[in-house]
mmCIF file of N, CA and C in Angstrom:
data_model
loop_
_atom_site.group_PDB
_atom_site.id
_atom_site.type_symbol
_atom_site.label_atom_id
_atom_site.label_comp_id
_atom_site.label_asym_id
_atom_site.label_seq_id
_atom_site.Cartn_x
_atom_site.Cartn_y
_atom_site.Cartn_z
ATOM 1 N N MET A 1 21.358 -50.475 -64.523
ATOM 2 C CA MET A 1 22.034 -50.854 -65.745
ATOM 3 C C MET A 1 21.399 -50.076 -66.887
ATOM 4 N N GLY A 2 22.203 -49.323 -67.619
ATOM 5 C CA GLY A 2 21.689 -48.542 -68.719
ATOM 6 C C GLY A 2 21.269 -49.414 -69.890
ATOM 7 N N LEU A 3 20.482 -48.830 -70.782
ATOM 8 C CA LEU A 3 19.957 -49.570 -71.924
ATOM 9 C C LEU A 3 21.073 -50.139 -72.800
ATOM 10 N N MET A 4 22.081 -49.340 -73.117
ATOM 11 C CA MET A 4 23.171 -49.818 -73.970
ATOM 12 C C MET A 4 23.927 -50.957 -73.284
ATOM 13 N N HIS A 5 24.153 -50.806 -71.986
ATOM 14 C CA HIS A 5 24.837 -51.860 -71.235
ATOM 15 C C HIS A 5 24.006 -53.140 -71.246
ATOM 16 N N ARG A 6 22.701 -52.997 -71.064
ATOM 17 C CA ARG A 6 21.804 -54.160 -71.062
ATOM 18 C C ARG A 6 21.783 -54.846 -72.428
ATOM 19 N N LEU A 7 21.739 -54.067 -73.492
ATOM 20 C CA LEU A 7 21.758 -54.642 -74.840
ATOM 21 C C LEU A 7 23.066 -55.391 -75.104
ATOM 22 N N ARG A 8 24.181 -54.785 -74.686
ATOM 23 C CA ARG A 8 25.475 -55.444 -74.850
ATOM 24 C C ARG A 8 25.527 -56.727 -74.030
ATOM 25 N N PHE A 9 24.991 -56.680 -72.808
ATOM 26 C CA PHE A 9 24.969 -57.853 -71.933
ATOM 27 C C PHE A 9 24.207 -59.000 -72.597
ATOM 28 N N VAL A 10 23.026 -58.707 -73.132
ATOM 29 C CA VAL A 10 22.203 -59.746 -73.783
ATOM 30 C C VAL A 10 22.927 -60.302 -75.004
ATOM 31 N N ARG A 11 23.501 -59.436 -75.805
ATOM 32 C CA ARG A 11 24.238 -59.865 -76.996
ATOM 33 C C ARG A 11 25.418 -60.761 -76.608
ATOM 34 N N ASP A 12 26.177 -60.345 -75.597
ATOM 35 C CA ASP A 12 27.334 -61.121 -75.178
ATOM 36 C C ASP A 12 26.934 -62.399 -74.439
ATOM 37 N N HIS A 13 25.759 -62.394 -73.828
ATOM 38 C CA HIS A 13 25.238 -63.595 -73.182
ATOM 39 C C HIS A 13 25.007 -64.675 -74.247
ATOM 40 N N ARG A 14 24.390 -64.293 -75.349
ATOM 41 C CA ARG A 14 24.164 -65.234 -76.457
ATOM 42 C C ARG A 14 25.485 -65.705 -77.045
ATOM 43 N N LEU A 15 26.384 -64.762 -77.268
ATOM 44 C CA LEU A 15 27.696 -65.100 -77.812
ATOM 45 C C LEU A 15 28.412 -66.105 -76.914
ATOM 46 N N THR A 16 28.365 -65.870 -75.618
ATOM 47 C CA THR A 16 29.047 -66.751 -74.670
ATOM 48 C C THR A 16 28.474 -68.159 -74.746
ATOM 49 N N HIS A 17 27.164 -68.275 -74.773
ATOM 50 C CA HIS A 17 26.548 -69.598 -74.875
ATOM 51 C C HIS A 17 26.890 -70.265 -76.203
ATOM 52 N N ASN A 18 26.859 -69.505 -77.280
ATOM 53 C CA ASN A 18 27.097 -70.073 -78.604
ATOM 54 C C ASN A 18 28.546 -70.482 -78.837
ATOM 55 N N ARG A 19 29.472 -69.811 -78.179
ATOM 56 C CA ARG A 19 30.890 -70.059 -78.450
ATOM 57 C C ARG A 19 31.656 -70.656 -77.271
ATOM 58 N N MET A 20 30.941 -71.107 -76.228
ATOM 59 C CA MET A 20 31.611 -71.607 -75.021
ATOM 60 C C MET A 20 32.581 -72.741 -75.329
ATOM 61 N N SER A 21 32.183 -73.704 -76.113
ATOM 62 C CA SER A 21 33.053 -74.829 -76.435
ATOM 63 C C SER A 21 34.301 -74.340 -77.173
ATOM 64 N N ASP A 22 34.112 -73.471 -78.152
ATOM 65 C CA ASP A 22 35.254 -72.916 -78.886
ATOM 66 C C ASP A 22 36.159 -72.109 -77.951
ATOM 67 N N TYR A 23 35.559 -71.363 -77.047
ATOM 68 C CA TYR A 23 36.321 -70.575 -76.076
ATOM 69 C C TYR A 23 37.174 -71.489 -75.201
ATOM 70 N N LEU A 24 36.572 -72.567 -74.710
ATOM 71 C CA LEU A 24 37.313 -73.525 -73.884
ATOM 72 C C LEU A 24 38.485 -74.135 -74.646
ATOM 73 N N ASP A 25 38.291 -74.338 -75.939
ATOM 74 C CA ASP A 25 39.333 -74.939 -76.764
ATOM 75 C C ASP A 25 40.342 -73.911 -77.277
ATOM 76 N N GLY A 26 40.142 -72.626 -76.959
ATOM 77 C CA GLY A 26 41.042 -71.585 -77.435
ATOM 78 C C GLY A 26 40.903 -71.327 -78.922
ATOM 79 N N GLU A 27 39.703 -71.548 -79.453
ATOM 80 C CA GLU A 27 39.475 -71.452 -80.897
ATOM 81 C C GLU A 27 38.601 -70.258 -81.284
ATOM 82 N N VAL A 28 38.712 -69.175 -80.548
ATOM 83 C CA VAL A 28 37.985 -67.957 -80.910
ATOM 84 C C VAL A 28 38.997 -66.840 -81.119
ATOM 85 N N PRO A 29 38.678 -65.894 -81.997
ATOM 86 C CA PRO A 29 39.571 -64.756 -82.214
ATOM 87 C C PRO A 29 39.746 -63.945 -80.921
ATOM 88 N N ALA A 30 40.808 -63.197 -80.856
ATOM 89 C CA ALA A 30 41.146 -62.428 -79.651
ATOM 90 C C ALA A 30 40.011 -61.499 -79.217
ATOM 91 N N ASN A 31 39.362 -60.813 -80.149
ATOM 92 C CA ASN A 31 38.294 -59.884 -79.768
ATOM 93 C C ASN A 31 37.097 -60.627 -79.173
ATOM 94 N N THR A 32 36.778 -61.801 -79.719
ATOM 95 C CA THR A 32 35.680 -62.614 -79.181
ATOM 96 C C THR A 32 36.059 -63.167 -77.820
ATOM 97 N N ARG A 33 37.293 -63.608 -77.686
ATOM 98 C CA ARG A 33 37.780 -64.126 -76.402
ATOM 99 C C ARG A 33 37.647 -63.051 -75.315
ATOM 100 N N GLU A 34 37.999 -61.838 -75.651
ATOM 101 C CA GLU A 34 37.914 -60.740 -74.681
ATOM 102 C C GLU A 34 36.460 -60.431 -74.308
ATOM 103 N N ARG A 35 35.562 -60.431 -75.301
ATOM 104 C CA ARG A 35 34.140 -60.202 -74.999
ATOM 105 C C ARG A 35 33.591 -61.281 -74.073
ATOM 106 N N ILE A 36 33.944 -62.539 -74.354
ATOM 107 C CA ILE A 36 33.459 -63.638 -73.521
ATOM 108 C C ILE A 36 34.053 -63.534 -72.123
ATOM 109 N N ARG A 37 35.350 -63.241 -72.033
ATOM 110 C CA ARG A 37 35.983 -63.112 -70.715
ATOM 111 C C ARG A 37 35.311 -62.033 -69.886
ATOM 112 N N LYS A 38 35.044 -60.896 -70.496
ATOM 113 C CA LYS A 38 34.367 -59.805 -69.778
ATOM 114 C C LYS A 38 32.963 -60.225 -69.344
ATOM 115 N N HIS A 39 32.268 -60.937 -70.226
ATOM 116 C CA HIS A 39 30.923 -61.381 -69.878
ATOM 117 C C HIS A 39 30.968 -62.373 -68.719
ATOM 118 N N LEU A 40 31.930 -63.275 -68.737
ATOM 119 C CA LEU A 40 32.057 -64.238 -67.639
ATOM 120 C C LEU A 40 32.321 -63.537 -66.312
ATOM 121 N N ASP A 41 33.059 -62.423 -66.351
ATOM 122 C CA ASP A 41 33.311 -61.637 -65.134
ATOM 123 C C ASP A 41 32.033 -60.999 -64.607
ATOM 124 N N GLU A 42 31.090 -60.741 -65.513
ATOM 125 C CA GLU A 42 29.885 -59.988 -65.179
ATOM 126 C C GLU A 42 28.654 -60.860 -64.929
ATOM 127 N N CYS A 43 28.617 -62.051 -65.508
ATOM 128 C CA CYS A 43 27.408 -62.882 -65.490
ATOM 129 C C CYS A 43 27.640 -64.137 -64.644
ATOM 130 N N GLU A 44 26.985 -64.204 -63.513
ATOM 131 C CA GLU A 44 27.144 -65.347 -62.621
ATOM 132 C C GLU A 44 26.671 -66.641 -63.280
ATOM 133 N N GLU A 45 25.574 -66.575 -64.017
ATOM 134 C CA GLU A 45 25.048 -67.775 -64.690
ATOM 135 C C GLU A 45 26.068 -68.355 -65.655
ATOM 136 N N CYS A 46 26.622 -67.514 -66.516
ATOM 137 C CA CYS A 46 27.595 -67.993 -67.502
ATOM 138 C C CYS A 46 28.895 -68.424 -66.832
ATOM 139 N N SER A 47 29.307 -67.700 -65.816
ATOM 140 C CA SER A 47 30.521 -68.043 -65.094
ATOM 141 C C SER A 47 30.413 -69.412 -64.435
ATOM 142 N N THR A 48 29.266 -69.687 -63.831
ATOM 143 C CA THR A 48 29.036 -70.987 -63.202
ATOM 144 C C THR A 48 29.033 -72.087 -64.251
ATOM 145 N N TRP A 49 28.374 -71.823 -65.361
ATOM 146 C CA TRP A 49 28.318 -72.790 -66.455
ATOM 147 C C TRP A 49 29.719 -73.061 -67.006
ATOM 148 N N PHE A 50 30.478 -71.993 -67.204
ATOM 149 C CA PHE A 50 31.841 -72.127 -67.711
ATOM 150 C C PHE A 50 32.710 -72.929 -66.739
ATOM 151 N N ASP A 51 32.621 -72.623 -65.457
ATOM 152 C CA ASP A 51 33.418 -73.357 -64.468
ATOM 153 C C ASP A 51 33.094 -74.848 -64.501
ATOM 154 N N GLY A 52 31.817 -75.169 -64.635
ATOM 155 C CA GLY A 52 31.418 -76.565 -64.732
ATOM 156 C C GLY A 52 31.957 -77.235 -65.979
ATOM 157 N N MET A 53 31.891 -76.527 -67.093
ATOM 158 C CA MET A 53 32.414 -77.079 -68.342
ATOM 159 C C MET A 53 33.926 -77.275 -68.261
ATOM 160 N N ARG A 54 34.606 -76.340 -67.626
ATOM 161 C CA ARG A 54 36.059 -76.454 -67.486
ATOM 162 C C ARG A 54 36.425 -77.690 -66.660
ATOM 163 N N VAL A 55 35.668 -77.950 -65.602
ATOM 164 C CA VAL A 55 35.908 -79.133 -64.779
ATOM 165 C C VAL A 55 35.671 -80.399 -65.591
ATOM 166 N N ILE A 56 34.572 -80.418 -66.344
ATOM 167 C CA ILE A 56 34.258 -81.596 -67.165
ATOM 168 C C ILE A 56 35.376 -81.856 -68.176
ATOM 169 N N VAL A 57 35.802 -80.825 -68.863
ATOM 170 C CA VAL A 57 36.853 -80.986 -69.874
ATOM 171 C C VAL A 57 38.155 -81.441 -69.214
ATOM 172 N N SER A 58 38.472 -80.888 -68.069
ATOM 173 C CA SER A 58 39.681 -81.279 -67.342
ATOM 174 C C SER A 58 39.626 -82.745 -66.927
ATOM 175 N N GLU A 59 38.483 -83.159 -66.386
ATOM 176 C CA GLU A 59 38.333 -84.554 -65.965
ATOM 177 C C GLU A 59 38.364 -85.501 -67.157
ATOM 178 N N LEU A 60 37.766 -85.079 -68.268
ATOM 179 C CA LEU A 60 37.807 -85.919 -69.466
ATOM 180 C C LEU A 60 39.232 -86.041 -70.003
ATOM 181 N N ALA A 61 39.990 -84.967 -69.934
ATOM 182 C CA ALA A 61 41.387 -85.025 -70.375
ATOM 183 C C ALA A 61 42.173 -85.993 -69.497
ATOM 184 N N ARG A 62 41.913 -85.948 -68.208
ATOM 185 C CA ARG A 62 42.576 -86.867 -67.287
ATOM 186 C C ARG A 62 42.150 -88.303 -67.601
ATOM 187 N N PHE A 63 40.870 -88.496 -67.836
ATOM 188 C CA PHE A 63 40.341 -89.811 -68.150
ATOM 189 C C PHE A 63 40.911 -90.318 -69.477
ATOM 190 N N ARG A 64 41.079 -89.419 -70.422
ATOM 191 C CA ARG A 64 41.604 -89.779 -71.742
ATOM 192 C C ARG A 64 43.006 -90.370 -71.622
ATOM 193 N N ARG A 65 43.760 -89.917 -70.630
ATOM 194 C CA ARG A 65 45.109 -90.445 -70.424
ATOM 195 C C ARG A 65 45.085 -91.812 -69.735
ATOM 196 N N SER A 66 43.898 -92.233 -69.311
ATOM 197 C CA SER A 66 43.776 -93.515 -68.622
ATOM 198 C C SER A 66 43.796 -94.662 -69.623
ATOM 199 N N LYS A 67 43.393 -95.826 -69.166
ATOM 200 C CA LYS A 67 43.435 -97.020 -69.994
ATOM 201 C C LYS A 67 42.307 -97.084 -71.018
ATOM 202 N N GLU A 68 41.302 -96.208 -70.907
ATOM 203 C CA GLU A 68 40.161 -96.275 -71.817
ATOM 204 C C GLU A 68 39.891 -94.927 -72.486
ATOM 205 N N PRO A 69 40.831 -94.461 -73.317
ATOM 206 C CA PRO A 69 40.656 -93.134 -73.925
ATOM 207 C C PRO A 69 39.453 -93.050 -74.851
ATOM 208 N N GLU A 70 39.024 -94.156 -75.456
ATOM 209 C CA GLU A 70 37.873 -94.105 -76.366
ATOM 210 C C GLU A 70 36.593 -93.740 -75.624
ATOM 211 N N VAL A 71 36.506 -94.091 -74.348
ATOM 212 C CA VAL A 71 35.328 -93.727 -73.556
ATOM 213 C C VAL A 71 35.300 -92.213 -73.357
ATOM 214 N N ALA A 72 36.441 -91.649 -72.983
ATOM 215 C CA ALA A 72 36.516 -90.203 -72.785
ATOM 216 C C ALA A 72 36.201 -89.457 -74.069
ATOM 217 N N THR A 73 36.694 -89.949 -75.184
ATOM 218 C CA THR A 73 36.428 -89.315 -76.478
ATOM 219 C C THR A 73 34.938 -89.346 -76.790
ATOM 220 N N ALA A 74 34.301 -90.471 -76.528
ATOM 221 C CA ALA A 74 32.866 -90.597 -76.781
ATOM 222 C C ALA A 74 32.063 -89.666 -75.866
ATOM 223 N N VAL A 75 32.447 -89.569 -74.603
ATOM 224 C CA VAL A 75 31.744 -88.689 -73.666
ATOM 225 C C VAL A 75 31.920 -87.234 -74.084
ATOM 226 N N LEU A 76 33.141 -86.853 -74.427
ATOM 227 C CA LEU A 76 33.393 -85.480 -74.859
ATOM 228 C C LEU A 76 32.591 -85.138 -76.110
ATOM 229 N N ALA A 77 32.501 -86.062 -77.044
ATOM 230 C CA ALA A 77 31.702 -85.834 -78.256
ATOM 231 C C ALA A 77 30.235 -85.622 -77.891
ATOM 232 N N GLY A 78 29.743 -86.395 -76.922
ATOM 233 C CA GLY A 78 28.364 -86.224 -76.474
ATOM 234 C C GLY A 78 28.125 -84.876 -75.816
ATOM 235 N N VAL A 79 29.095 -84.425 -75.022
ATOM 236 C CA VAL A 79 28.986 -83.116 -74.367
ATOM 237 C C VAL A 79 28.953 -82.024 -75.423
ATOM 238 N N ARG A 80 29.849 -82.117 -76.389
ATOM 239 C CA ARG A 80 29.881 -81.103 -77.453
ATOM 240 C C ARG A 80 28.571 -81.097 -78.248
ATOM 241 N N GLU A 81 28.043 -82.267 -78.528
ATOM 242 C CA GLU A 81 26.775 -82.360 -79.256
ATOM 243 C C GLU A 81 25.656 -81.703 -78.444
ATOM 244 N N GLY A 82 25.647 -81.955 -77.146
ATOM 245 C CA GLY A 82 24.647 -81.329 -76.277
ATOM 246 C C GLY A 82 24.767 -79.822 -76.275
ATOM 247 N N LEU A 83 25.994 -79.317 -76.266
ATOM 248 C CA LEU A 83 26.210 -77.875 -76.306
ATOM 249 C C LEU A 83 25.688 -77.291 -77.608
ATOM 250 N N GLU A 84 25.946 -77.978 -78.707
ATOM 251 C CA GLU A 84 25.473 -77.495 -79.995
ATOM 252 C C GLU A 84 23.955 -77.480 -80.057
ATOM 253 N N GLU A 85 23.310 -78.489 -79.460
ATOM 254 C CA GLU A 85 21.844 -78.500 -79.413
ATOM 255 C C GLU A 85 21.332 -77.369 -78.551
ATOM 256 N N ASP A 86 21.998 -77.084 -77.424
ATOM 257 C CA ASP A 86 21.611 -75.985 -76.552
ATOM 258 C C ASP A 86 21.740 -74.637 -77.236
ATOM 259 N N ASP A 87 22.668 -74.540 -78.193
ATOM 260 C CA ASP A 87 22.860 -73.277 -78.922
ATOM 261 C C ASP A 87 21.585 -72.853 -79.627
ATOM 262 N N GLY A 88 20.748 -73.795 -79.999
ATOM 263 C CA GLY A 88 19.515 -73.506 -80.695
ATOM 264 C C GLY A 88 18.411 -72.972 -79.811
ATOM 265 N N ARG A 89 18.629 -72.917 -78.498
ATOM 266 C CA ARG A 89 17.580 -72.478 -77.579
ATOM 267 C C ARG A 89 17.434 -70.967 -77.493
ATOM 268 N N GLY A 90 18.371 -70.235 -78.121
ATOM 269 C CA GLY A 90 18.234 -68.788 -78.176
ATOM 270 C C GLY A 90 18.860 -68.065 -77.031
ATOM 271 N N GLY A 91 19.747 -68.704 -76.249
ATOM 272 C CA GLY A 91 20.515 -68.039 -75.196
ATOM 273 C C GLY A 91 19.701 -67.780 -74.034
#
């Protein structure tokens, strides 16, 4: 892996961690979405993390449609808060 590729990888690794929640929600600009998508194709760690987050969000959406949507909302808020705290770890 060349130096420029490695620098881009590290930069996009941080970006992916910092914007994962926004990416899942479709709330990132097209250029950022493309950078994250490419990074997910290249980084097994981020790809695994993303797949897990996608499952959690999907299950919470299903749960939200159940009889206790306030529980799902509270859990999702906790997950998002945890992600925001993880953003401070420096990628």
